[in-house]
XYZ file of C-alpha atoms in Angstrom:
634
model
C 37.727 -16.451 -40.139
C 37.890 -18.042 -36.720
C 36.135 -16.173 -33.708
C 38.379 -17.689 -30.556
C 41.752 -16.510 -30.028
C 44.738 -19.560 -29.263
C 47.358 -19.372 -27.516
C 50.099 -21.930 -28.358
C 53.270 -22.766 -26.937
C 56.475 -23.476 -28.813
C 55.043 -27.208 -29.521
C 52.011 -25.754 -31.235
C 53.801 -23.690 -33.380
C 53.907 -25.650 -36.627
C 50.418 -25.633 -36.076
C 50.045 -22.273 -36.032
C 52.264 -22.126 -39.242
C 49.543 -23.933 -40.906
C 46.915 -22.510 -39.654
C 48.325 -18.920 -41.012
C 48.588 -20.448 -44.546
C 44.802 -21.823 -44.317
C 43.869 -18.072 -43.078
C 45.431 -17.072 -46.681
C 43.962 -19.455 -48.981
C 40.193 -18.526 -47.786
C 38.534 -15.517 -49.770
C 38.229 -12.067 -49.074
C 35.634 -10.700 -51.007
C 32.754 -10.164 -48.017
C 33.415 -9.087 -44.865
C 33.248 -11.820 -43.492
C 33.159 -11.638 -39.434
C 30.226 -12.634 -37.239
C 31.121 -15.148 -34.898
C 27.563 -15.166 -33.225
C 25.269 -13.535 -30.480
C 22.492 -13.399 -28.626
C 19.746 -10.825 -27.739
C 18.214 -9.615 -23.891
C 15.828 -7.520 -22.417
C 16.212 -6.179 -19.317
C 13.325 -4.761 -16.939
C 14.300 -1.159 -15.753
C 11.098 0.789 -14.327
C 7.844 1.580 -14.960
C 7.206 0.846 -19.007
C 10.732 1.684 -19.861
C 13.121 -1.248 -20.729
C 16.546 -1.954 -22.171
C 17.454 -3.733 -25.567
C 20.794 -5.616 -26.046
C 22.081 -7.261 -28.742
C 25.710 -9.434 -28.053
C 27.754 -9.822 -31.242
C 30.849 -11.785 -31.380
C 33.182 -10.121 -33.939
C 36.237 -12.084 -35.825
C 39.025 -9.310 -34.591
C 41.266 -10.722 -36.993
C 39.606 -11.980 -39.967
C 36.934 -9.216 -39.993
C 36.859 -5.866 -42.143
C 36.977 -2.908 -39.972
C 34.039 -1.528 -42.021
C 32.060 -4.123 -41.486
C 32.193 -2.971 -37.051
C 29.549 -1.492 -37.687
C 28.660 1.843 -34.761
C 24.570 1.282 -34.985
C 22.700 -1.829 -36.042
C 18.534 -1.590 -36.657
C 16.489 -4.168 -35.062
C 12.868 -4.369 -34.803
C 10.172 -5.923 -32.545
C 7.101 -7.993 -33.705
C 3.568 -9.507 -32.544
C 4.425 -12.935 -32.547
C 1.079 -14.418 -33.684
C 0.470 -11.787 -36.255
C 4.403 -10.840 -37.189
C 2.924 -7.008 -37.047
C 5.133 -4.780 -36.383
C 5.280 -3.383 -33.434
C 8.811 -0.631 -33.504
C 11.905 -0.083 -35.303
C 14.498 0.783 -33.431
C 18.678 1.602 -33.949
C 20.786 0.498 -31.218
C 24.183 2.196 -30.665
C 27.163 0.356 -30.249
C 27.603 0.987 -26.372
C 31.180 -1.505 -25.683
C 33.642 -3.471 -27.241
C 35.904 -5.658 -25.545
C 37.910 -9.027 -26.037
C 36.320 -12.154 -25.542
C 38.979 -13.693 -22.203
C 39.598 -17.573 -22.240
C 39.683 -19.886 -20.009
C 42.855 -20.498 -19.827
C 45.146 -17.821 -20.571
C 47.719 -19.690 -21.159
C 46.328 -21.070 -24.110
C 45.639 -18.111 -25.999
C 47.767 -16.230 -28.984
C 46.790 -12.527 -29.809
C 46.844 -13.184 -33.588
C 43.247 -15.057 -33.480
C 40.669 -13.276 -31.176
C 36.936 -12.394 -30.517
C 35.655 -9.290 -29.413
C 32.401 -8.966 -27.719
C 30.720 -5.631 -29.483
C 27.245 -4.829 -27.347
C 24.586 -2.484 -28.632
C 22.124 -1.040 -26.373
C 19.665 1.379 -25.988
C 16.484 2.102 -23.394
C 13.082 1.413 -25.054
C 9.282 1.633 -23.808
C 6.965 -1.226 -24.080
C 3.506 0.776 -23.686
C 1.294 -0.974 -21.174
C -1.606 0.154 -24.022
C -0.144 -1.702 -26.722
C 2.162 -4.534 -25.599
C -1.035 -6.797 -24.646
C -1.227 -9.619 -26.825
C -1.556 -13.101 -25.166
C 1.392 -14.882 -27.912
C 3.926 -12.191 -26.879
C 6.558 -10.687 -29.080
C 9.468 -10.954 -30.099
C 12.725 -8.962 -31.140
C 15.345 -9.590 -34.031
C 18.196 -7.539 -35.866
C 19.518 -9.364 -39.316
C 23.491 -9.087 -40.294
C 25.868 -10.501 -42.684
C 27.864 -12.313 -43.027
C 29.751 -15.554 -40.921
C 32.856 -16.681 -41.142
C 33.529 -18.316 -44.841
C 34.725 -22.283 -44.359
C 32.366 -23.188 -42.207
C 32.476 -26.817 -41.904
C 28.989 -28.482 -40.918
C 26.906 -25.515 -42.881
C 26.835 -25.016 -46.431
C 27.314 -21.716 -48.630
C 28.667 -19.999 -44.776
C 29.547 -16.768 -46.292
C 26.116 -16.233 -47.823
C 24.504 -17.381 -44.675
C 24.195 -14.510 -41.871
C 22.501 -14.532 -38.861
C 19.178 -13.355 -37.266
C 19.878 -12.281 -33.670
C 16.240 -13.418 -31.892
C 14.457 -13.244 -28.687
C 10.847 -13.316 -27.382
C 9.252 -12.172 -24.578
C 5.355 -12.120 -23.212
C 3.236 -9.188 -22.944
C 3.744 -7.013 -20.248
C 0.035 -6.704 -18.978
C -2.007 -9.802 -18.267
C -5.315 -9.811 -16.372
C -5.250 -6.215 -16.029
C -2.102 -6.033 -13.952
C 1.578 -5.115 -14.925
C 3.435 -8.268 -15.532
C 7.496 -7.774 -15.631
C 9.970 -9.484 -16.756
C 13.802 -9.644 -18.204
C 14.934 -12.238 -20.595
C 17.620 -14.729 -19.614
C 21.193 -13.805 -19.518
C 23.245 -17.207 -21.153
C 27.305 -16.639 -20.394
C 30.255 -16.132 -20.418
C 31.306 -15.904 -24.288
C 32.735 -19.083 -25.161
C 36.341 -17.967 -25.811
C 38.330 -21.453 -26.493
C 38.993 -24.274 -29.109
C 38.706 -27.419 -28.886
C 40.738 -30.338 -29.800
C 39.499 -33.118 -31.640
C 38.922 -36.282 -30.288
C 39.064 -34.934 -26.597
C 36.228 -33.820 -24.363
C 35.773 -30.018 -24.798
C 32.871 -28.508 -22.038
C 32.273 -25.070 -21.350
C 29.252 -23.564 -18.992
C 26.604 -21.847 -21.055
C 24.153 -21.857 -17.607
C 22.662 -18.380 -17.453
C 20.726 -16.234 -14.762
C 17.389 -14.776 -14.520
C 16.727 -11.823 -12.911
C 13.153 -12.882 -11.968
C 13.977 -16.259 -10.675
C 12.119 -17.776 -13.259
C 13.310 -21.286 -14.376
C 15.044 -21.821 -17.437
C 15.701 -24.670 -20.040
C 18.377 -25.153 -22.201
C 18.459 -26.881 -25.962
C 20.501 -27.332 -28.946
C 18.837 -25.279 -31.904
C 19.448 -24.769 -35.864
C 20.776 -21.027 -36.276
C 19.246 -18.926 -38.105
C 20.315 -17.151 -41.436
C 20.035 -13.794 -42.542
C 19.581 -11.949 -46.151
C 23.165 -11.546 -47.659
C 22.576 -7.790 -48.299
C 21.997 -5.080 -45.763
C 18.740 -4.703 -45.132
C 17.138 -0.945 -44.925
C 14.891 -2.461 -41.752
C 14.535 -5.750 -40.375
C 11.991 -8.414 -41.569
C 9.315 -9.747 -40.026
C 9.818 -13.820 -39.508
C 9.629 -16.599 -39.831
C 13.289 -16.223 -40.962
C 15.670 -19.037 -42.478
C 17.710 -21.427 -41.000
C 21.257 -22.307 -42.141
C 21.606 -25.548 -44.286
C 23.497 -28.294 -42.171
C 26.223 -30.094 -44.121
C 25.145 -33.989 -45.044
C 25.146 -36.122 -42.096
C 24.548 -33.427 -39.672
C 21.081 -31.976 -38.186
C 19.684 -30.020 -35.191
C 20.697 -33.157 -32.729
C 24.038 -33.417 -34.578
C 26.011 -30.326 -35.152
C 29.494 -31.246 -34.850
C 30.326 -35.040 -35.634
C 31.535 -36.413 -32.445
C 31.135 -39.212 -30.090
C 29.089 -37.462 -28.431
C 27.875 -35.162 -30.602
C 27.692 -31.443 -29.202
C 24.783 -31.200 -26.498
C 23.924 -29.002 -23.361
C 22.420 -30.119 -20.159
C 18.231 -28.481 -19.662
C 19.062 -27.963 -16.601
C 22.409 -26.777 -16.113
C 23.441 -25.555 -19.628
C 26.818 -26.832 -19.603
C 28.030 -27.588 -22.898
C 29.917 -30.858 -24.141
C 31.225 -32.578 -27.390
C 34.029 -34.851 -27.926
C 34.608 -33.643 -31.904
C 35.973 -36.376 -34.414
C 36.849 -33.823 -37.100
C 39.132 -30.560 -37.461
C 37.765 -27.662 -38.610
C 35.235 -24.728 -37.492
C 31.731 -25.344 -36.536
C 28.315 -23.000 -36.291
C 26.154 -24.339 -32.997
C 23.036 -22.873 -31.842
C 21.616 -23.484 -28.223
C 18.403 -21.772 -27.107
C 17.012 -20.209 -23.509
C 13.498 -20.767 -22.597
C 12.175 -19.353 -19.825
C 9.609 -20.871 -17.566
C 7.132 -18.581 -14.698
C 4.978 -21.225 -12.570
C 5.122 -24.126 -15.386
C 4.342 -21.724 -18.250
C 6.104 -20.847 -21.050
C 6.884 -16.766 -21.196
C 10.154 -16.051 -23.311
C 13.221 -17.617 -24.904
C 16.647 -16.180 -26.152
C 19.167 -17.673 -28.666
C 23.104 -17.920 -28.911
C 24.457 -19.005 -32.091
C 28.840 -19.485 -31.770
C 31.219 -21.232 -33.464
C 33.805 -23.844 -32.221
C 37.253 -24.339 -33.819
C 38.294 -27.758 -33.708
C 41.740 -28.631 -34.229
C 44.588 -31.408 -33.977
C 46.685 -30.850 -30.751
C 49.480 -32.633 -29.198
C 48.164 -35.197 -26.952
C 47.458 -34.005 -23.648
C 47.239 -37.121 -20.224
C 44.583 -36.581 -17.896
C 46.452 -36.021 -14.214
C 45.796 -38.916 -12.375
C 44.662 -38.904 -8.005
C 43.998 -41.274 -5.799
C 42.435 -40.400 -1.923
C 43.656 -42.483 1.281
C 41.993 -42.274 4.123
C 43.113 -42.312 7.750
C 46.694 -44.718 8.332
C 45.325 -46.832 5.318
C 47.773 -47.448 2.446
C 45.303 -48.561 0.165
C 43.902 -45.576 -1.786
C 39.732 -45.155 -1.353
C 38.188 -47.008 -3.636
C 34.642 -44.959 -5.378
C 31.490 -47.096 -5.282
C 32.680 -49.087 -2.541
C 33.980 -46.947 0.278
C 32.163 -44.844 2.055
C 34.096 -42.866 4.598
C 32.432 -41.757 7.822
C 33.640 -38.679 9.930
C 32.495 -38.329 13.325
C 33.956 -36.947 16.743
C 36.926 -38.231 18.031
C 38.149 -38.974 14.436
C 40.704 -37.680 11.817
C 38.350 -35.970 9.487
C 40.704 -35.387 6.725
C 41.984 -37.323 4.079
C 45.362 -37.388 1.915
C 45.364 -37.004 -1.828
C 47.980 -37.959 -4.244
C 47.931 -36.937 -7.665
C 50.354 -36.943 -10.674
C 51.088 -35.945 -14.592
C 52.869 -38.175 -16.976
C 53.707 -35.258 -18.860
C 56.492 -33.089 -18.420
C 56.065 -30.011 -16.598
C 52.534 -30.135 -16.330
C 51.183 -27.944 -13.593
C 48.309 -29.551 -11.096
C 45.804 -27.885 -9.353
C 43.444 -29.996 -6.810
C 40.215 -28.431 -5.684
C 36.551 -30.355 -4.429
C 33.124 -29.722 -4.986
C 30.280 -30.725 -3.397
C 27.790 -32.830 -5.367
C 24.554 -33.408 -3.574
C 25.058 -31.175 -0.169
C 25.812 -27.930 0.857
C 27.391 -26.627 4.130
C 30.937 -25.785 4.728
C 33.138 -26.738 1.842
C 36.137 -28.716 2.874
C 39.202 -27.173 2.557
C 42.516 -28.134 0.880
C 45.534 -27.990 3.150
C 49.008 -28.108 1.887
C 50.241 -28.545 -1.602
C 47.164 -27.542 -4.021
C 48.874 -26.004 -6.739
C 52.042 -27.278 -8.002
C 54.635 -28.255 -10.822
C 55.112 -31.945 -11.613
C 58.454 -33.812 -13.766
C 60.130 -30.670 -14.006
C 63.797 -29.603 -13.045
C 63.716 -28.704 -9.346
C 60.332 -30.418 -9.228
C 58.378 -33.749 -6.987
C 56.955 -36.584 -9.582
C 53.759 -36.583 -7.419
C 52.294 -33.561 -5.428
C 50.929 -34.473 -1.569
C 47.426 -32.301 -0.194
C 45.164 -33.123 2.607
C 41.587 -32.450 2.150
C 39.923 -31.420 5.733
C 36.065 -32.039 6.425
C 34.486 -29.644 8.945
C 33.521 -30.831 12.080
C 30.287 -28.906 11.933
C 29.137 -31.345 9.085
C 25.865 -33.603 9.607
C 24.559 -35.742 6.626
C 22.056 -36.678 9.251
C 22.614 -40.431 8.381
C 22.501 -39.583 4.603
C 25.629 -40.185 2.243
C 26.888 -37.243 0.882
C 29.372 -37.040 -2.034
C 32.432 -34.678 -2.601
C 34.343 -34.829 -5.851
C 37.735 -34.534 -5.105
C 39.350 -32.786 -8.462
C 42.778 -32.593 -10.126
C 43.158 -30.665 -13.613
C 46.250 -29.835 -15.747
C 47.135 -26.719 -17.226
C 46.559 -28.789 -20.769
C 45.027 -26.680 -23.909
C 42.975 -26.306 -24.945
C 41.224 -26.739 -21.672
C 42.416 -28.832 -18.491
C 42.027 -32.145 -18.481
C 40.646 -34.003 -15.259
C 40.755 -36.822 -12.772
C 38.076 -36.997 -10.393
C 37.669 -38.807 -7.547
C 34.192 -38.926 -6.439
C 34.176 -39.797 -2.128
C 31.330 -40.872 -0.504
C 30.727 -40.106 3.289
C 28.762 -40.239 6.132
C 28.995 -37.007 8.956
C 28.186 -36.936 12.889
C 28.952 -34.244 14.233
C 29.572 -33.703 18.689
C 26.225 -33.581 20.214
C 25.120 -30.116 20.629
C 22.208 -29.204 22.290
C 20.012 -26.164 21.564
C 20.286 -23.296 24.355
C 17.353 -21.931 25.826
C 15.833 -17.961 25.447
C 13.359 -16.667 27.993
C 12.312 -13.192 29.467
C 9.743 -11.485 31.009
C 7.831 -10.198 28.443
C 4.014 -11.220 27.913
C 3.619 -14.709 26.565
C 3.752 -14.082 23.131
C 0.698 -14.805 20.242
C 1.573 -17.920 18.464
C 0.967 -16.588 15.505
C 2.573 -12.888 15.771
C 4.965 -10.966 17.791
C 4.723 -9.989 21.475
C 3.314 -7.425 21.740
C 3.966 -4.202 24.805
C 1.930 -1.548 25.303
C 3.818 1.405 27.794
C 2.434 4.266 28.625
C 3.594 7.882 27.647
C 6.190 8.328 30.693
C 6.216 5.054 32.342
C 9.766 3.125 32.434
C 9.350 -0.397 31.096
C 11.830 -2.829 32.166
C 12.340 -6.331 31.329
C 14.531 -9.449 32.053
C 15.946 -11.855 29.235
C 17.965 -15.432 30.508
C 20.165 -17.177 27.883
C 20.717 -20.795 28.878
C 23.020 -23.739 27.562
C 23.479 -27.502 28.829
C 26.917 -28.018 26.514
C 28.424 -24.863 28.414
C 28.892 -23.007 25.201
C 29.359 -19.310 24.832
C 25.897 -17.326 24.537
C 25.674 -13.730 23.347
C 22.128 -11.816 23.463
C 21.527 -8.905 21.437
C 18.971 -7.048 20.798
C 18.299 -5.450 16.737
C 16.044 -2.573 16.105
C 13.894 -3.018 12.859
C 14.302 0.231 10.883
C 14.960 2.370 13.661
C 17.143 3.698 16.153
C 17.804 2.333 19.998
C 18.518 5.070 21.790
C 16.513 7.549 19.484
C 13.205 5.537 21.040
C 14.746 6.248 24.032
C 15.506 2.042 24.581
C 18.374 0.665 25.717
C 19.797 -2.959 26.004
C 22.550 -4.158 27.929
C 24.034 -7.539 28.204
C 25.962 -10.191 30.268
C 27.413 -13.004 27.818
C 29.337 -15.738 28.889
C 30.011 -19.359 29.104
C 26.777 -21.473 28.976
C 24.766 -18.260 30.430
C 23.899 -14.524 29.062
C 21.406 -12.200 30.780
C 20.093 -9.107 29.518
C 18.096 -6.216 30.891
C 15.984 -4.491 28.276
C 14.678 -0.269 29.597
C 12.118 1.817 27.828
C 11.045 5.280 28.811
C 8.505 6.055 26.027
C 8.602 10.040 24.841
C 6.685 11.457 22.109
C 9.696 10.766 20.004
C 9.199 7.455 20.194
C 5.422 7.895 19.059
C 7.026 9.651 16.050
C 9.082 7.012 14.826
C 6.209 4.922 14.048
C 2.937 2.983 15.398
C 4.571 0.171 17.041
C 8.470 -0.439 16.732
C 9.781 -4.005 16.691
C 12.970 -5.135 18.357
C 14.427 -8.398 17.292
C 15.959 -10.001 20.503
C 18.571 -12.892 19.547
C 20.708 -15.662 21.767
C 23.464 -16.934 19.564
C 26.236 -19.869 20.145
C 29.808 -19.268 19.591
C 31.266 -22.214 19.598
C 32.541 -23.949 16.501
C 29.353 -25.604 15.236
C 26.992 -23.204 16.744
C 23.037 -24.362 16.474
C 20.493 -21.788 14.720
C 19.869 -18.268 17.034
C 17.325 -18.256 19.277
C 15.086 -15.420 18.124
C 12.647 -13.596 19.815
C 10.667 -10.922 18.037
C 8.941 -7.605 20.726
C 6.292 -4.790 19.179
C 6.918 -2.519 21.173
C 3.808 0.604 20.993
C 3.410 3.458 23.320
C -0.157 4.437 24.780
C -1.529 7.716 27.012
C -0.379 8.171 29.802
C -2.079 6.036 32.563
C -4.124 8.755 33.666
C -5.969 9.086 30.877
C -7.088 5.450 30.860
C -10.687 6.453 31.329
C -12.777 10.363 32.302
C -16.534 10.733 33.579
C -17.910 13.470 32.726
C -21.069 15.141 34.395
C -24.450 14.223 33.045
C -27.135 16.963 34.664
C -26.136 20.390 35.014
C -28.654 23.195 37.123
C -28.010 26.274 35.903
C -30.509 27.893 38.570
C -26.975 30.495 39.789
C -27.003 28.256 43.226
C -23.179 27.998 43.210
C -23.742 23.782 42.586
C -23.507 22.149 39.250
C -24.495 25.583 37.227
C -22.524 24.717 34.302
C -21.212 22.119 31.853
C -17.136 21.700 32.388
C -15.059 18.007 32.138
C -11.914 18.731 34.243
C -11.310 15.150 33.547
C -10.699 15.197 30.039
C -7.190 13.083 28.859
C -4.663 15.492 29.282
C -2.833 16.802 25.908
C 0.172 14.382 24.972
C 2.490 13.788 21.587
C -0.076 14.373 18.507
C -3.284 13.524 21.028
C -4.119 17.254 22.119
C -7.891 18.493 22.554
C -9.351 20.212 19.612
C -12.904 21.186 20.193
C -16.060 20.511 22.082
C -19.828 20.705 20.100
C -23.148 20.777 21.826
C -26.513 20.045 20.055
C -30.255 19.968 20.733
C -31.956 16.929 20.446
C -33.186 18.272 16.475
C -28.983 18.405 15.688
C -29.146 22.582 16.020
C -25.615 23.055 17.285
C -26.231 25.485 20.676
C -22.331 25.644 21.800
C -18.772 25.142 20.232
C -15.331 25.762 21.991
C -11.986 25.045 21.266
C -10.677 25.760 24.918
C -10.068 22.877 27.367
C -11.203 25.111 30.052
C -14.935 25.481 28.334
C -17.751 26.232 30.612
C -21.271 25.908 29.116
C -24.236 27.222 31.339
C -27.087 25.984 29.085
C -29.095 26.839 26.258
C -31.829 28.434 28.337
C -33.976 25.631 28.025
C -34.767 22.311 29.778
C -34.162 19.135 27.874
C -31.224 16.984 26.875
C -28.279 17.896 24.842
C -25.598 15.810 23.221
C -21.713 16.532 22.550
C -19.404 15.478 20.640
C -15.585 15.922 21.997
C -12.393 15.390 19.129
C -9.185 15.199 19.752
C -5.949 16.070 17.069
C -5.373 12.595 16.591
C -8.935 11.699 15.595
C -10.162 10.322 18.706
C -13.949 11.591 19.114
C -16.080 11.266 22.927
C -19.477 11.073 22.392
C -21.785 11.802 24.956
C -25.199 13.443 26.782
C -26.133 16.370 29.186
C -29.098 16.808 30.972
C -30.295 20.533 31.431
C -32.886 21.083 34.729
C -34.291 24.293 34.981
């Protein structure tokens, strides 16, 4: 009937006593098992995609028939409700739902998590309407004795999600639907704060928004295929609505932006709750997914909050939040002692922080942060010092770290938090300096070197620090191997001062690896608040060999068999190197009648028997092409 397991220590068990009777009294003429669930649909490649549907079985209360091995679903044209496919998804896993605290659990109430999966195409040809789709599967029935919905065993649930098309403008246009979790696996207990984090990820880094929504219902029978919507929504029990599921001061709600859930329920019993996903891509609607779950409420033994309180420095008055504000620079402690306690008996604390409006090094907990309180053997009050790091710079801003103690309390911990505001400074550190010999680089683009086939390239780099810090150069190929591009690096690191001495001897291997071949050269600190690397990005591309910058070849030939200039030949033509080897000379008349063709490098042409001018055309493997005249005198 319930779909969270408890765990309850000897004080809960009259509770539990109870609870077993109520289990007894409620009918058991349906099977009567859905807890709740949620749909996704994940991107995989090209037009295939994958369809899940998450449903939270009752593993105590629910018939073992009613686990069911496949479960149809269907997906729609939103603005029409055509239907687009039918589809069965197999039941893929089935595990138990864990809780937050494990100490709170008992293994006669529990959840499992049943997923059903399967791989489906969305044809680019068909999957183009502007509204989108959507997806839904229909099964009976919830848990009976609902308490904020009425007739709950004749109510079931429509699992739903929708998702745009997956071509706009002529162009592919991916995505997968939110993932919302974990599972919520816990009771509450009424009267106290009960949260839980709902917050899901995208896999496309598209924004998402979080809101309470009315479930919806499903047809009582099994249905032979799913319907198209709209579809019902469960009736909410008088006094309650959409904004008011539970009845509690505050009423159940989840943060847009984070999706952490909260309530503070004034009544026992079990409650239906529906949140919904949207997802946002650049402002714009594209998809949403639901979650409909249930929440047991029941009476528990009181539970006191933990209490802490912070002192800074030699004071003996604790830090007082909203009017302290602690400031860590160098030269001073920056750490701070915590105190924090239990009135109840043998309560066990844990103390942990969390940044609230910064990021950087966390500060860490030294000492006791996990301990027993009023119990045999045991200190009234557990001692912890909370250390900032030194590397810390709020750059005049205040920062805030909550400083956090929680109980081991079911059904979840309760809390003290200390919220400290601070100020950091850290040492002066001044930024070391990278320079080398390489061309002065293009503002907006890499250096650039150009070495010819052959020639040995060498090049100085200097690493410089005022502060005296330890430097280390380095020097990272992108995507290819040193030593296979026949480069090598070598470097001198030390204490306010590294050198390094960067040798190329270009081959044709190196030619091979790619057109140019960037090396990422980098000057890092090492001390204990090192400043951002120095980086220094080098193409690297190799050229001919230097002589075959530039060949002239002869322009008049007399072939009049004097012994001078009786024939066409360029002994200067670039010499043969990597893929750049000579393919092929052609000669033609002025009216484009080739009159002589050679592949030989050695070619000798002696005329076409006629005065006039003639034009070649001289290609090489790699595409280059010489163009170029001759003039024949008889």
């Amino acid at each position: 009937m319930v779909g969270v397991k408890l765990l309850l220590a000897g004080r809960w068990r009259p509770l539990l006593v109870l609870l077993g009777v109520w289990l007894l009294l409620v009918p058991a003429t349906r099977a009567t098992h859905i807890v709740g669930g949620e749909m996704e649909l994940q991107y995989k490649s090209g037009s295939t995609y994958t369809l899940v549907l998450n449903l939270y079985f009752d593993a105590i209360n629910g018939s073992p028939n009613a686990l069911d091995q496949q479960i149809r679903a269907a997906i729609f044209a939103k603005a029409t409700n055509q239907r687009m496919q039918d589809l069965l998804l197999p039941l893929v896993s089935n595990t138990f739902v864990n809780y937050t605290n494990p100490a709170c659990t008992q293994p006669s109430l529990s959840t499992r998590k049943l997923v059903y999966s399967r791989d489906i195409t969305l044809d680019a040809s068909q999957y183009t309407a502007a509204g989108g789709y959507y997806a839904a599967a229909e099964r009976c029935c919830r848990n009976n004795g609902i308490s904020n919905i009425t007739n709950s065993l004749t109510s079931g649930q429509t699992f739903y999600l929708e998702f745009p098309a997956v071509v706009r403008n002529g162009q592919p246009f991916r995505d997968s639907t939110p993932r919302i979790f974990p599972p919520l696996g816990d009771y509450a207990c009424v009267n106290e704060l009960f949260y839980y984090d709902f917050g899901g990820q995208d896999s496309d880094g598209d924004s998402l928004a979080y809101s309470m929504i009315t479930p919806l219902t499903a047809p009582q029978g099994t249905q032979a295929i799913t319907q198209a919507g709209p579809y019902g929504q469960v009736n909410w029990a008088a006094g309650l609505s959409e904004q008011q599921q539970i009845p509690g001061a505050p009423t159940i709600g989840i943060n847009a932006r984070t999706g952490r859930l909260t309530v503070r329920p004034s009544r026992v019993g079990l409650f239906v709750f529906g949140i919904r996903c949207e997802e946002y891509r650049r402002g714009e609607k594209i998809g949403e997914t639901r979650r409909d779950f249930q929440l047991f409420v029941l009476s528990c033994t009181p539970n006191t909050a933990p209490s802490a309180q912070v002192y800074t420095g030699s004071n003996s008055r604790a830090y007082r939040p909203g009017l302290d504000t602690l400031r860590i620079a160098p030269g001073q402690n920056p750490c701070v002692r915590v105190r924090f306690t239990d009135t109840d008996p043998t309560s066990r604390l844990t103390l942990s922080v969390r940044p609230v409006n910064f990021s950087g090094p966390v500060p860490t907990v030294v000492g006791t942060a996990t301990g027993l309180v009023r119990a045999a053997g045991s200190a009234d009050t557990l001692q912890a010092t909370v250390c900032f790091s030194p590397c810390l710079n709020s750059n005049g801003q205040v920062w805030l770290l909550d400083v956090l103690v929680a109980d081991n309390g079911c059904s979840l911990p309760k809390l003290d938090t200390v919220r400290l505001a601070f100020t950091a400074r850290p040492a002066p550190n001044a930024a070391p300096t990278l320079t080398a010999t390489f061309p002065a680089a293009d503002p907006a683009a890499a250096v650039l070197v150009k070495v010819p086939l052959g020639s040995l390239y060498t090049a100085q780099l200097l690493g410089a620090d005022s502060d005296r810090n330890p430097l280390v150069l380095s020097a990272t190929p992108q995507s290819f191997d040193l030593a296979a591009a026949g480069m090598e690096f070598n470097a001198q690191n030390g204490a306010g001062q590294a050198t390094g001495t960067f040798r190329w001897l270009p081959t044709c291997e190196a030619a091979q690896l790619g057109d140019e071949l960037t090396v990422q050269f980098q000057l890092q600190e090492t001390a204990d608040c090192p400043t951002a690397p120095r980086l220094l990005p080098v193409r690297f591309v190799v050229g001919p060999p230097v002589d075959t910058v530039a060949f002239s070849p002869p322009n008049i030939i007399t072939p009049n068999s004097d012994g001078k200039n009786d024939a066409f030949t360029i002994p200067s033509l670039p010499p043969d190197y990597c893929d750049a080897r000579f393919a092929g000379i052609k000669i033609y008349s002025r009216w484009g009648r080739e009159v002589f063709q050679s592949s030989e490098r050695t070619f000798r042409w002696g005329g076409a028997g006629a005065a006039g001018t003639y034009y070649y055309l001289i290609t090489f493997s790699n595409g280059r092409r010489y163009k170029g005249w001759v003039e024949v005198i008889q």
